[in-house]
Coordinates of C-alpha atoms and ligand atoms in Angstrom, one line a residue:
X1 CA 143.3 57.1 118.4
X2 CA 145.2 54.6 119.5
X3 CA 145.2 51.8 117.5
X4 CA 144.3 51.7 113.7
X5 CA 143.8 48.3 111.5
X6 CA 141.1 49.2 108.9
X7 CA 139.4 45.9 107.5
X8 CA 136.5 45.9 105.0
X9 CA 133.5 44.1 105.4
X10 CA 134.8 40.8 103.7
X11 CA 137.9 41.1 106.0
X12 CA 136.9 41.2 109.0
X13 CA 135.0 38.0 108.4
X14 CA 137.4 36.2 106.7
X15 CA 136.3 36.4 103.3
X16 CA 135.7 38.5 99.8
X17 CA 133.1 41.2 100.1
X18 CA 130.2 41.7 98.1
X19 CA 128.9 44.6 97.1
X20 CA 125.2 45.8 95.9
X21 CA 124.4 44.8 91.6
X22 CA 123.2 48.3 91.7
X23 CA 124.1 52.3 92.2
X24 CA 122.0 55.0 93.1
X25 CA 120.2 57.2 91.2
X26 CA 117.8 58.9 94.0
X27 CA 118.5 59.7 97.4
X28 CA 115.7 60.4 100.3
X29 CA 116.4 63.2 103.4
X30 CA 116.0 61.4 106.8
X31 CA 114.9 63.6 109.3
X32 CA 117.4 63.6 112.8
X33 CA 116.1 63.9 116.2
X34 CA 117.5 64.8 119.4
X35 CA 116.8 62.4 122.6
X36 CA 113.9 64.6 124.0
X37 CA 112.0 64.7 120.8
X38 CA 111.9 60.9 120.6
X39 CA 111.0 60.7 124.2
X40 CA 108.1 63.1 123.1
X41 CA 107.3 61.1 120.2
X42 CA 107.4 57.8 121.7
X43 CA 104.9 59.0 124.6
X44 CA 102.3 60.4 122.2
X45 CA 102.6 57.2 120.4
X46 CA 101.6 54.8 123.7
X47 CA 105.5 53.2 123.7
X48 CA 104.3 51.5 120.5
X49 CA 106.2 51.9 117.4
X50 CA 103.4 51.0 114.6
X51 CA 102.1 54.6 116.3
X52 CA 104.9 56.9 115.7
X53 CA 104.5 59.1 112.8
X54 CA 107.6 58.2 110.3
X55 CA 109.1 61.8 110.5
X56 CA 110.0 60.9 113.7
X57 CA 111.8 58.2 112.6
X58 CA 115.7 57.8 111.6
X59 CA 116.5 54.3 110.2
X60 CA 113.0 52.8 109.5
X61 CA 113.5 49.0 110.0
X62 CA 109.5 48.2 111.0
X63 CA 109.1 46.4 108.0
X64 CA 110.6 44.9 104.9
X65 CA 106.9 45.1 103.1
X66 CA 106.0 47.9 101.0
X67 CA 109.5 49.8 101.9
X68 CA 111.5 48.3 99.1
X69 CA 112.9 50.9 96.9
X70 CA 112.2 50.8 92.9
X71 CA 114.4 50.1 90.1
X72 CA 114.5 53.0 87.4
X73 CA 113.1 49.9 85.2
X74 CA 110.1 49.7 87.4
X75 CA 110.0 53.6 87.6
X76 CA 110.1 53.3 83.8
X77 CA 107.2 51.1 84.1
X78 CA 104.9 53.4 85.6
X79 CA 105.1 55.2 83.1
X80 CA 103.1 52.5 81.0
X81 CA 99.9 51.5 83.0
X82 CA 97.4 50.6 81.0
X83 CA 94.6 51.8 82.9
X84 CA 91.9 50.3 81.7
X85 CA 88.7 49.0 83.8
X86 CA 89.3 45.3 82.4
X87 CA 91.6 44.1 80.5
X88 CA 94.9 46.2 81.5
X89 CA 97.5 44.7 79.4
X90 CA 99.5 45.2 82.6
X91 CA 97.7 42.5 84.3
X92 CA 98.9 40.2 81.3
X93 CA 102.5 41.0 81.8
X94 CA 102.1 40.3 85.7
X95 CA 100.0 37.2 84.7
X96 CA 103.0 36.1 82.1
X97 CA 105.6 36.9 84.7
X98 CA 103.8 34.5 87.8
X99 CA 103.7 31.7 85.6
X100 CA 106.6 32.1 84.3
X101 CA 108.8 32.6 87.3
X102 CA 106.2 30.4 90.1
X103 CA 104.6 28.2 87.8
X104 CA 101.1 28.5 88.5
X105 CA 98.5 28.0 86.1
X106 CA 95.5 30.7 87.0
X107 CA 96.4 34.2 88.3
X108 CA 94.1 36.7 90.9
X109 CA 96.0 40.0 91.8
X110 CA 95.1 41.4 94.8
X111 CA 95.4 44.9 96.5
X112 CA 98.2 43.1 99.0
X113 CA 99.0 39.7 101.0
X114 CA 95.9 39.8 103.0
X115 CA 93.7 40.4 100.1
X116 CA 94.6 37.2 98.8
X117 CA 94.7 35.4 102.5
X118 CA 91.3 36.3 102.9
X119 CA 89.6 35.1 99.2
X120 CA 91.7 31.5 99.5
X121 CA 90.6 31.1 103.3
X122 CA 86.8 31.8 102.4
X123 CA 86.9 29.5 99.0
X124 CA 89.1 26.6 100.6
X125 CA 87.8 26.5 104.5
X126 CA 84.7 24.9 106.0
X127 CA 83.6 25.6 109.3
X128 CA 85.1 23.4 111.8
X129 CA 88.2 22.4 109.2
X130 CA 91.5 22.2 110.6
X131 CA 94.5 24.4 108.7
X132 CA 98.0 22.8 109.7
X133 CA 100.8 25.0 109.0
X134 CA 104.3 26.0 110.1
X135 CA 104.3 28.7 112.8
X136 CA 101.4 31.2 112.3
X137 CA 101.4 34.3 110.8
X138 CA 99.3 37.3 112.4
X139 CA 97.0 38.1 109.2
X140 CA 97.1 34.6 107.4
X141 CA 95.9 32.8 110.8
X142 CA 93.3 35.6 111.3
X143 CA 91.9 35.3 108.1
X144 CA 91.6 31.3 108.7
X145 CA 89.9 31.9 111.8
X146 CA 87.8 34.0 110.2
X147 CA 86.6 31.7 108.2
X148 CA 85.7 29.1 110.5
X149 CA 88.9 27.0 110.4
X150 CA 91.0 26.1 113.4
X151 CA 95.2 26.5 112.8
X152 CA 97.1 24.1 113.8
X153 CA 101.3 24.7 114.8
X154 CA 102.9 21.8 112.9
X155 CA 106.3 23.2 112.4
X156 CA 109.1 21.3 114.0
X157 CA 110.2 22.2 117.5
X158 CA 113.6 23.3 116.9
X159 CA 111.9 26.2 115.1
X160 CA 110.4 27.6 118.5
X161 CA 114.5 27.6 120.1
X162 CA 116.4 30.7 119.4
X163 CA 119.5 28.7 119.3
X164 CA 118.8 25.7 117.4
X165 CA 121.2 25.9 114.4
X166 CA 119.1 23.4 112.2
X167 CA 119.4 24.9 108.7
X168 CA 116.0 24.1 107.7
X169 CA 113.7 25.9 111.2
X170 CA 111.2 26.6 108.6
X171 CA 110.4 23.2 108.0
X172 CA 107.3 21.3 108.8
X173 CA 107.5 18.2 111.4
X174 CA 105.5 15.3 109.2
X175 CA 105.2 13.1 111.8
X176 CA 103.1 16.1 114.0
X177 CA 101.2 16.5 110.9
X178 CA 100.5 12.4 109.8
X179 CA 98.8 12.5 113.8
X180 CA 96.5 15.4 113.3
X181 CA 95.5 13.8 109.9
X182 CA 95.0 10.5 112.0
X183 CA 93.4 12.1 114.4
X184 CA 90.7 13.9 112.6
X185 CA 90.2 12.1 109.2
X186 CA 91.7 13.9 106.2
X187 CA 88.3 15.4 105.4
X188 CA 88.6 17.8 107.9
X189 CA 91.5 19.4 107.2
X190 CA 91.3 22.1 105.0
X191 CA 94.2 22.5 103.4
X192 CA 98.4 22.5 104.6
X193 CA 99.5 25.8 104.9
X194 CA 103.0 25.7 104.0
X195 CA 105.2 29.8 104.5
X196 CA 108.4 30.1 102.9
X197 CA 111.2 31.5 105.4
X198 CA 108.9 31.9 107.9
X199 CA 108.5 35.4 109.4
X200 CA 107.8 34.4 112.9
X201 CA 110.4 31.7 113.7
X202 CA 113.0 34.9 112.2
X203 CA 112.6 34.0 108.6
X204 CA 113.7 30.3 108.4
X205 CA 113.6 28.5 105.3
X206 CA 112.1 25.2 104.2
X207 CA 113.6 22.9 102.3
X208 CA 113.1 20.9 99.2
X209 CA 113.0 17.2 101.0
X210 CA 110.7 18.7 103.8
X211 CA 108.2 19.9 100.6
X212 CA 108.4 16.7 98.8
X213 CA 107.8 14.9 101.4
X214 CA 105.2 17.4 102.3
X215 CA 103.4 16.6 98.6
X216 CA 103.6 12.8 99.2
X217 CA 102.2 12.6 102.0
X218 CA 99.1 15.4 100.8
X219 CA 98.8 13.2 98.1
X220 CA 98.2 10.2 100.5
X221 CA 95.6 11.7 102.2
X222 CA 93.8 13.7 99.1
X223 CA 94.7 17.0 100.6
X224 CA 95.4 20.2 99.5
X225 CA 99.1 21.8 99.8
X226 CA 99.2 25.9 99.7
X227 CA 102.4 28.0 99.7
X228 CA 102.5 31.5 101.6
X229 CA 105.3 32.3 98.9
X230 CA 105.9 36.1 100.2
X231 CA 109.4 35.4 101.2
X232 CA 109.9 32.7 99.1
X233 CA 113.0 33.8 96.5
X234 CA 114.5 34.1 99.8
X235 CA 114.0 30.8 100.9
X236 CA 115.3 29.3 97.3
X237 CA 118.5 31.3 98.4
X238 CA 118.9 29.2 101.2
X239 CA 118.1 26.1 99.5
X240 CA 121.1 27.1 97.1
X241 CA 122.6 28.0 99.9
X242 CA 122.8 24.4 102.4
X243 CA 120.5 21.9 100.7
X244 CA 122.4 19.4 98.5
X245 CA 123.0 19.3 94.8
X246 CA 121.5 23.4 94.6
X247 CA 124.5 24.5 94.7
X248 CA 124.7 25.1 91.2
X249 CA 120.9 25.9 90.3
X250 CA 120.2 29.7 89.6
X251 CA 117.2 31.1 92.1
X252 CA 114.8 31.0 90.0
X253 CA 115.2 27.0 88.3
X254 CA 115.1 26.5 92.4
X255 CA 112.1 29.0 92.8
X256 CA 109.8 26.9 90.1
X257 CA 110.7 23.4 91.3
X258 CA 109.6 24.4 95.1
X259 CA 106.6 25.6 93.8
X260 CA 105.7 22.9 91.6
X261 CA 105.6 20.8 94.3
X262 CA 102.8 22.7 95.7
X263 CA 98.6 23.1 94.0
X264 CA 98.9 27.1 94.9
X265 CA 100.2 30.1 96.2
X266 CA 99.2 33.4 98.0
X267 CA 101.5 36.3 97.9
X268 CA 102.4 39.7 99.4
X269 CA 103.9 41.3 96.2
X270 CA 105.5 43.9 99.1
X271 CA 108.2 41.7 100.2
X272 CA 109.9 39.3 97.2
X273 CA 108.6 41.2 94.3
X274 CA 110.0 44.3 95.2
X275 CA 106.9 47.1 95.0
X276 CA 105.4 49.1 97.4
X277 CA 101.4 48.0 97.2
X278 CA 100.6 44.5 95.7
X279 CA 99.3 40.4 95.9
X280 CA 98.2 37.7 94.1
X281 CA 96.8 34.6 94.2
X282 CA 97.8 32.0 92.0
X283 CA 96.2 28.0 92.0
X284 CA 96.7 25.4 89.2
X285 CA 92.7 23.9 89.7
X286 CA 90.2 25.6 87.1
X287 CA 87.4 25.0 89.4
X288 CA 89.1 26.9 92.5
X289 CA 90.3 29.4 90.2
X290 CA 86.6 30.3 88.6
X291 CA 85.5 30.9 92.6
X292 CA 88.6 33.1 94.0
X293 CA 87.6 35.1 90.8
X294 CA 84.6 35.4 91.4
X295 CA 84.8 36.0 95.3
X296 CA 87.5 38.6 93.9
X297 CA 84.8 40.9 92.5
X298 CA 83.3 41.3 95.8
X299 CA 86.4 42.2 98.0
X300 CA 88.9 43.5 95.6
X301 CA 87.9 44.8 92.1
X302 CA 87.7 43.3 89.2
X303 CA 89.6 40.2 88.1
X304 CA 91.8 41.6 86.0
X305 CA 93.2 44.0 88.4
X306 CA 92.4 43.2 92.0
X307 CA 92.3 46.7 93.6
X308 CA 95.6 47.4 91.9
X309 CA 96.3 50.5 89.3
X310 CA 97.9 49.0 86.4
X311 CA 100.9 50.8 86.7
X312 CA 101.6 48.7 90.5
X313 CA 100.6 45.6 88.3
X314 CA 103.5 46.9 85.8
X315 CA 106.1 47.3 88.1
X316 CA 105.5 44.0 90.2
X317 CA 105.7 42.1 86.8
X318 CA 109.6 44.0 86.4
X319 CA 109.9 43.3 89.9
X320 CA 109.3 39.9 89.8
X321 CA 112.2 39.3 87.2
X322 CA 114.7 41.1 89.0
X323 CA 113.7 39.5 92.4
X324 CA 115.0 36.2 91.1
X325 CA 118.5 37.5 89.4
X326 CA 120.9 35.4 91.9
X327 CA 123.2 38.2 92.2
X328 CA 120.2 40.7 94.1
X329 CA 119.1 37.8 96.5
X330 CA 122.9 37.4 97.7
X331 CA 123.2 41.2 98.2
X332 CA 120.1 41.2 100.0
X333 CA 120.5 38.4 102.3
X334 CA 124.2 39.3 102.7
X335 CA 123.2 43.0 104.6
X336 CA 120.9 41.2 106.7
X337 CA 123.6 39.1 107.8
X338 CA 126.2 41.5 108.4
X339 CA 124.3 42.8 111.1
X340 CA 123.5 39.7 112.4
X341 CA 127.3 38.9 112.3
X342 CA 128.3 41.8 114.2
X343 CA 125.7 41.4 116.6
X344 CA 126.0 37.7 117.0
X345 CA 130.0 38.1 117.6
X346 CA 129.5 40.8 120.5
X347 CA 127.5 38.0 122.2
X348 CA 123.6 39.6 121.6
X349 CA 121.0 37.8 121.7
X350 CA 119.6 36.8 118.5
X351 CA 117.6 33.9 116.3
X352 CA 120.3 32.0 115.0
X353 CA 120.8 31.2 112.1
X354 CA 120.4 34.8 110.9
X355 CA 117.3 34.5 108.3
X356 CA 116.3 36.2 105.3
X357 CA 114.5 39.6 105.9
X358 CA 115.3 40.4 109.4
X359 CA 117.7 40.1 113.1
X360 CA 115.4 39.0 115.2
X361 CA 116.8 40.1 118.8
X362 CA 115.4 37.9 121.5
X363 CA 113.8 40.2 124.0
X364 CA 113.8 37.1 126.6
X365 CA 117.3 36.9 126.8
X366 CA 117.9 40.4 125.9
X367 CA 115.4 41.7 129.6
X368 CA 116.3 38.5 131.0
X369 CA 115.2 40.5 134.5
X370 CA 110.9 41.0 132.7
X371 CA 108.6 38.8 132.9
X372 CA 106.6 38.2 129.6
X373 CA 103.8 39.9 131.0
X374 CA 105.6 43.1 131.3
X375 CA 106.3 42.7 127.6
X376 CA 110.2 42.3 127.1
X377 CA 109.9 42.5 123.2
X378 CA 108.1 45.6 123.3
X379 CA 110.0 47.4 125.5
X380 CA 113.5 46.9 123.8
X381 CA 111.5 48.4 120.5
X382 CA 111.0 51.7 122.7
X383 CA 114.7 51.4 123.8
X384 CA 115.8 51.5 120.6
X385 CA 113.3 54.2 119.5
X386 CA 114.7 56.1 121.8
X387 CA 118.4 55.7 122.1
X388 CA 118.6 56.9 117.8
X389 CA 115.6 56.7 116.0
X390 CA 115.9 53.4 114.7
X391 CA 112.3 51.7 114.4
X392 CA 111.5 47.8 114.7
X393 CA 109.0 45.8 115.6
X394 CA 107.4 43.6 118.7
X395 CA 107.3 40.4 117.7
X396 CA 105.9 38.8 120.8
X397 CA 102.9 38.9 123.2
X398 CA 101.9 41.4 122.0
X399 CA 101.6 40.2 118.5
X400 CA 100.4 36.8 119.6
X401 CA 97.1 38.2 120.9
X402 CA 94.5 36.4 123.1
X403 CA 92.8 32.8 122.8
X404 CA 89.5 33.1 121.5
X405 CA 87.7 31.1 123.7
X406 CA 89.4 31.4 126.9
X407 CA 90.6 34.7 126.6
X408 CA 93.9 34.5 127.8
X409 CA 96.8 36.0 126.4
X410 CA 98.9 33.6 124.2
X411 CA 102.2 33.6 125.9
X412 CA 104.7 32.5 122.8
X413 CA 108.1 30.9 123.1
X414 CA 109.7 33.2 121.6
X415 CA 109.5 36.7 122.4
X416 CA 111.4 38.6 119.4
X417 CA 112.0 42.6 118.4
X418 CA 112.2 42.4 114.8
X419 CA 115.1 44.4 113.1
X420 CA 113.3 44.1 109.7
X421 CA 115.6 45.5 106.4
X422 CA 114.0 47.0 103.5
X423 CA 115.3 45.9 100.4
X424 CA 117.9 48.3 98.3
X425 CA 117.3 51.1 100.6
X426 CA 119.9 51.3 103.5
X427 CA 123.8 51.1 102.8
X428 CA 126.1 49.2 105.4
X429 CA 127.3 52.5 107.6
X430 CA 123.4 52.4 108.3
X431 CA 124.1 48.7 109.6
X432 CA 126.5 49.7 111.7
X433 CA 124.9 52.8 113.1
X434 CA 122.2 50.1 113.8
X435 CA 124.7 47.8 115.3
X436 CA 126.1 50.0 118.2
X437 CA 122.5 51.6 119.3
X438 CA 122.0 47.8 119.9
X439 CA 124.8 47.4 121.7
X440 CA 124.2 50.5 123.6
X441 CA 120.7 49.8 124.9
X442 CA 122.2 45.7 125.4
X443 CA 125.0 47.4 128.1
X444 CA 122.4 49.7 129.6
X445 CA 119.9 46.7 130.1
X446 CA 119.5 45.8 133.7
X447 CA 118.6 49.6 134.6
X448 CA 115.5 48.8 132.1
X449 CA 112.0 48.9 132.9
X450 CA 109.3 47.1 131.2
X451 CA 106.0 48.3 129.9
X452 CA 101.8 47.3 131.0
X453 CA 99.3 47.3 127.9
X454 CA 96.8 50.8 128.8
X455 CA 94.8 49.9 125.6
X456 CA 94.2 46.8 123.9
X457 CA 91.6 46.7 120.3
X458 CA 89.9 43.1 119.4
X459 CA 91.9 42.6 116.1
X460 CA 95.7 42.5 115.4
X461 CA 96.1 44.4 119.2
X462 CA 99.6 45.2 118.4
X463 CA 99.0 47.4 115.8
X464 CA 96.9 50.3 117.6
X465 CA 97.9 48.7 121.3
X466 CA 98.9 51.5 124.1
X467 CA 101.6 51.0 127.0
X468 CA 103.0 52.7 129.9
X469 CA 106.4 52.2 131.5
X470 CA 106.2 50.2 134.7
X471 CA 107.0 52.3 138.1
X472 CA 110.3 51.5 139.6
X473 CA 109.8 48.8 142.2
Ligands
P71_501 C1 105.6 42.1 107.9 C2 104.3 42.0 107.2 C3 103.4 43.1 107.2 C4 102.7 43.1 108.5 C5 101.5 42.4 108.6 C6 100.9 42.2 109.9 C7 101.5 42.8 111.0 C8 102.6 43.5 110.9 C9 103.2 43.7 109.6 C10 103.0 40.4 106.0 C11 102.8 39.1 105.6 C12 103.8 38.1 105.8 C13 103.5 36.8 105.4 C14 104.5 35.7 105.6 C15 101.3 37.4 104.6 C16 101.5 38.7 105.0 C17 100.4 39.7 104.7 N1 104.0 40.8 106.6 N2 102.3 36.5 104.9 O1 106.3 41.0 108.0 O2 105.0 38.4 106.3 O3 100.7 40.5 103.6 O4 100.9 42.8 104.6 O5 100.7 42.4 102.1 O6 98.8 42.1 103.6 O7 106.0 43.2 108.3 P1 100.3 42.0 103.5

């Protein structure tokens, strides 16, 4: 060793460090494995990392939904469902805890995100209807589709530019909007589907002008304004973060006043509020309300507990408090952004600015030498697989799918592999293990083959999707 100067986290970027509100209590084995079992692994899993079995998996960073881990109050919690057909006085806590901490009137739980995508796109869309929204996300536009409506991207262009460093990518472009509403007469639009941070663009925020102005000019028009609020606590931390006179607002004062703003909400409990299973819908209207609980019924179970046990309804209504205690949401966002530090300052290619739940490395830039075709996104997820175990996710062409009517693929601007962070699960040495397998597969790119799609299903391809790696040329 040549050359020693030690620096903690804080230092080497110039600042105090911060450190988790929380110790640990539990620890979980990871399993190690040597370069020839992953290469093993990876091929019986068709270079697709949704297929790999998660025993064959070191640092798990997939997905930040469902993978959270559980505070011993929520543990505690589990202890106290009320498992009762109807009327589990769990579902009355979590009902107490949404309104409270969101605002909304009339609660639905549901067994997850998509449970409650698909009830408000049956009640709310009409054949034919148009659904604006910022960026799309796989299950929420499916569900649309599925019921007839037609979504439109209306989120401004800089969020489509890995490099634009507008702090607000998340937001949507009113004027795009005001000319679709022109267009095709209010009446056929079925609602605006407004995301907090949203996933796809690398978990960009909104802000609180873009959703005021969102609400006046709904209100113009008589139309409806829904919030996808799964990552929305984040999205208040940016708020407090960059938007002016939040500075001083806790999360949660800025949490309710976004959500005012807005006539409901569907949620994947999995992300924000901190359990592993979980959703809800929640709308202020009685009449809407009396439908999605009936439709409820049909799909989920009843009313009062949506496909959930009570003791998951328990512990999302404890996770719901502690997703909004200002000092978690800093920790939180604050790992995700040391990584995206490190990464950014050895010059890889990521969405910038870092977001909340995820380093989105942009496979284009990354595989500069791939075509899109020959799916760059994909291919650095089986890079990384394979270089130490570390699992993310395509976030590309693969995931974009194929046009409905013409069946071409959808060839999206960006082409991302998603480094996605669970909440409270990995320390900071796991960051950095994460950190130089990056690097390592970034120095070894140009040698790097990309990958042709051997299988392909009709829904959500990219889950069950097969590849193969290209020949040498
Ligand atoms: C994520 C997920 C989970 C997922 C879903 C589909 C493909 C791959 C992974 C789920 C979301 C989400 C937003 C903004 C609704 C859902 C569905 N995200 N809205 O990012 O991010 O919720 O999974 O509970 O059904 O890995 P659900």
């Amino acid at each position: 060793m040549t050359h020693i100067n030690p620096q903690t986290m804080g230092q080497q970027f110039g600042r105090r460090s911060w450190a988790e509100p929380w110790k640990i209590k539990m620890v979980e084995r990871l399993r190690m494995t040597t370069r020839e079992e992953r290469e093993r692994a990876l091929g019986e899993a068709g270079f697709n990392t949704f297929l790999l079995k998660s025993d064959d998996v070191y640092i798990d960073l997939l997905t930040d939904s469902g993978t959270g881990a559980m505070s011993d109050q929520q543990w505690a919690g589990m202890m106290l469902g009320d498992e009762a057909y109807a009327g589990s006085r769990n579902f009355y806590h979590l009902e107490t805890a949404i309104q409270g901490y969101y605002g909304y009137k009339h609660i639905v739980p549901t067994h997850q995100g998509r449970g409650a995508e698909h009830l408000i796109s049956q009640v709310a869309i009409k054949k034919g209807q148009y659904v604006p929204g910022n960026m799309y996300f796989t299950t929420t536009r499916l569900h649309q589709e599925l019921a007839g409506g037609i979504f439109v991207d209306v989120i401004i262009d800089e969020a489509h530019d890995p490099e634009n460093l507008n702090p607000f990518k998340g937001n949507i472009d009113l004027g795009k909007l005001e000319t679709l509403i022109r267009r095709e007469g209010a009446g056929k639009i079925a609602y605006v589907s407004l995301a907090g941070t949203v996933n796809m663009a690398g978990g960009q925020p909104v802000s609180m002008a873009n959703v005021k102005d969102l609400r006046a000019l709904c209100d113009k028009h008589g139309i409806k304004l829904y919030l996808d609020a799964t990552r929305m606590v984040e999205n208040a931390f940016f708020i407090q973060e960059r938007e002016a006179g939040y500075a001083n607002q806790p999360i949660a004062a800025i949490l309710k006043e976004f959500c005012g703003h807005t006539d409901g909400a569907w949620m994947s409990a999995k992300k924000d509020n901190l359990v592993n299973i979980g959703g809800w819908l929640a709308v202020n209207e009685r009449v809407l309300f009396e439908e999605l609980r009936n439709l409820v019924v049909v799909y989920e179970g009843l009313h009062t507990y949506g496909g959930l046990a009570g003791r998951d309804m328990e512990a999302m209504a404890i996770g719901i408090a502690e997703s909004v205690e200002d000092a978690h949401i800093r920790s939180r966002i604050g790992q995700v952004r040391y990584l995206g530090e490190l990464l950014t300052d050895w010059g890889i290619p990521i969405v910038q600015p870092v977001g909340g739940h995820a380093i989105f490395l942009n496979a284009k830039a990354f595989y500069s030498h791939l075509k899109q075709i020959e799916f760059p996104a994909q291919t650095l997820a089986a890079e990384l697989y394979l270089d130490s175990g570390i699992r993310s996710m395509e976030r590309g062409i693969a995931s974009a799918g194929r046009d409905a009517k013409t069946g071409d693929h959808y060839y999206p601007k960006l082409e991302l592999t998603r480094l996605t962070i669970p909440r409270r699960v990995y320390t900071q040495a796991h960051m950095d293990v994460v950190a130089e397998s990056v690097k390592a597969i970034f120095d070894a790119r140009a040698a790097t083959r990309g990958l042709k799609m051997i299988y392909e299903p009709k829904y959500l391809r990219f889950f069950q999707a097969r590849f193969e790696r290209l020949s040498a040329k």
